[in-house]
Short mmCIF file of C-alpha atoms in Angstrom, two decimals:
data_model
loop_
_atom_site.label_atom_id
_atom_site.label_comp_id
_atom_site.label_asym_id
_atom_site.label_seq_id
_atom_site.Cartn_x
_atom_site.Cartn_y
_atom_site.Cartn_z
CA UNK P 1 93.57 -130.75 45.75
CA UNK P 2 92.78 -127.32 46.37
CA UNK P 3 93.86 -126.73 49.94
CA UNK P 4 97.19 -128.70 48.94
CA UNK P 5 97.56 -125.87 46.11
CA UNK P 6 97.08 -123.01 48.88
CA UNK P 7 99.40 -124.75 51.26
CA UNK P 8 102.65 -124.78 48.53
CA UNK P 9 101.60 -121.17 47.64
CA UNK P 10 101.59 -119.65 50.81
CA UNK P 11 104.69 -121.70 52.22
CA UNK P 12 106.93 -120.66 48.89
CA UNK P 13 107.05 -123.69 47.09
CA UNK P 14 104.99 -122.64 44.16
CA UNK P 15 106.41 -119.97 42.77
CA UNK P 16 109.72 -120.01 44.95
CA UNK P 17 110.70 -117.74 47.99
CA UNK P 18 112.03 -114.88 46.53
CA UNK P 19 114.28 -113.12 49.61
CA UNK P 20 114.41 -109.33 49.91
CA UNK P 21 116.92 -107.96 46.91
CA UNK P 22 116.91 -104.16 47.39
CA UNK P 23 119.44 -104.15 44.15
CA UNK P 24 116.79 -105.92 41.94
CA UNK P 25 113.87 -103.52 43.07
CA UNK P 26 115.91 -100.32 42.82
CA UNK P 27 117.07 -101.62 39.11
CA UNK P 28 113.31 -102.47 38.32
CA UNK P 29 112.22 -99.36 39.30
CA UNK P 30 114.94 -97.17 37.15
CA UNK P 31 113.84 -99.32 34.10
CA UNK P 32 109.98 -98.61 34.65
CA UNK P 33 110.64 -94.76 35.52
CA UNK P 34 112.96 -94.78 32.18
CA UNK P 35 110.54 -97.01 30.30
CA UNK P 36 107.67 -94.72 31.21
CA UNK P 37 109.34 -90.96 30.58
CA UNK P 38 111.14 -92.32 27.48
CA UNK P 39 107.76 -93.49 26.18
CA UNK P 40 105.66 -90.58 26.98
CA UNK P 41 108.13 -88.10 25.32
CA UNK P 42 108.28 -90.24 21.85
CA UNK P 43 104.21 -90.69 22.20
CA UNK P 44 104.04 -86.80 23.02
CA UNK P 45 106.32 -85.82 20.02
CA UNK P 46 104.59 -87.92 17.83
CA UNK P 47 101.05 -86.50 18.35
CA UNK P 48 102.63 -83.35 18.46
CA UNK P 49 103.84 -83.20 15.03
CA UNK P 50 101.00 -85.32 13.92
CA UNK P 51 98.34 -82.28 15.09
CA UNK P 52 100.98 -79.68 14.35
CA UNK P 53 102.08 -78.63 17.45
CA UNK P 54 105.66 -77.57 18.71
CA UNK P 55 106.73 -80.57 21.71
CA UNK P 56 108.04 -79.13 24.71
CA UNK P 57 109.57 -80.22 27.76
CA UNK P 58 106.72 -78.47 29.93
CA UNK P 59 103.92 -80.89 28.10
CA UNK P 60 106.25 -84.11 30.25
CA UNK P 61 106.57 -82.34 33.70
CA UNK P 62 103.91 -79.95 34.01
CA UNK P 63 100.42 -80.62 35.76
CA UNK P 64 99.20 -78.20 33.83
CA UNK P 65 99.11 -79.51 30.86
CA UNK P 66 97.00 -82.20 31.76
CA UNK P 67 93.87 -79.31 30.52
CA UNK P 68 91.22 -80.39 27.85
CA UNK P 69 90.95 -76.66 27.13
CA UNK P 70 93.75 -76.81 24.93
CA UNK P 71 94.64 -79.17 21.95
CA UNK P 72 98.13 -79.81 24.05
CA UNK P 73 96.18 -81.24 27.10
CA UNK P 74 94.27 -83.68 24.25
CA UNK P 75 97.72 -84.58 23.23
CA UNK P 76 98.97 -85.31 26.82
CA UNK P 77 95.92 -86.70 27.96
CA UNK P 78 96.12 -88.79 24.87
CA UNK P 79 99.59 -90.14 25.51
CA UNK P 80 99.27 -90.73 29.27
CA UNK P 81 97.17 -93.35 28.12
CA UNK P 82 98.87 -95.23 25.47
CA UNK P 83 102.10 -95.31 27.96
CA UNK P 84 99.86 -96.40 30.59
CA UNK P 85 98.90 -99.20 28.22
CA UNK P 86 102.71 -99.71 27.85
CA UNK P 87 103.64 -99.87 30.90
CA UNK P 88 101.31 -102.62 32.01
CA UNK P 89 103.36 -104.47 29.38
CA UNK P 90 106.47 -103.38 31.36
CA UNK P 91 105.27 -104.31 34.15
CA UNK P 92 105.16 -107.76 33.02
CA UNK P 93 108.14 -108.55 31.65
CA UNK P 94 110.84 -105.84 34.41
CA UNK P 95 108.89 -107.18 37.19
CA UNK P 96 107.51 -110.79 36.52
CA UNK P 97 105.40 -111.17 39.95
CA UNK P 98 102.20 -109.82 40.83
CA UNK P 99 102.28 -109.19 44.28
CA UNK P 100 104.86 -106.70 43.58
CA UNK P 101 102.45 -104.93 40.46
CA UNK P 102 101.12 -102.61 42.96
CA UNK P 103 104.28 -102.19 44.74
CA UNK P 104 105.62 -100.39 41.77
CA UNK P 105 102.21 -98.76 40.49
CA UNK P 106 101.93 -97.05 43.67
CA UNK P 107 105.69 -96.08 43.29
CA UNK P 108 105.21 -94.06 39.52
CA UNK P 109 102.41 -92.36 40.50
#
């Protein structure tokens, strides 16, 4: 039944009892800060020479480029959200629970 479900859930018997591995989430979060940064900067260079625009390093780590006054800002803006599509799939497969989803949402941004 449904409060039998609940029960094995909540004591750790459904999915397991996973203990506290600081190793495992410090690993996990290098790949997702890699996966993301490594993503943005092929998605950035591609739009870039797509549009005709010259990629630089500024268009990755600047705030400022996040302007829609520019055609670099559509780029970025642009990008930011195909990685961010990307990175849900990361999420997924580096991380494989969801209670710890926001855990390392909350950490990239």
């Amino acid at each position: 039944s449904i409060g039998l479900i609940l029960e094995l859930i909540n004591m750790g018997k459904f999915y397991g009892k996973r203990e506290f591995q600081p190793k495992a989430i410090t690993v996990q979060i290098i790949c997702l800060q890699a996966l993301y940064y490594s993503a943005l900067a092929f998605i950035i260079l591609t739009l870039d020479l797509l549009v005709g625009l010259r990629a630089h390093l500024g268009q990755i780590f600047s705030m400022d480029a996040l302007d829609w006054s520019n055609p670099y800002g559509w780029t970025d803006i642009l990008a930011n959200i195909v990685v961010i599509i990307a990175e849900i799939g990361g999420l997924v497969v580096f991380v494989e629970r969801a209670n710890l989803c926001l855990d390392f949402v909350a950490t990239r941004f």
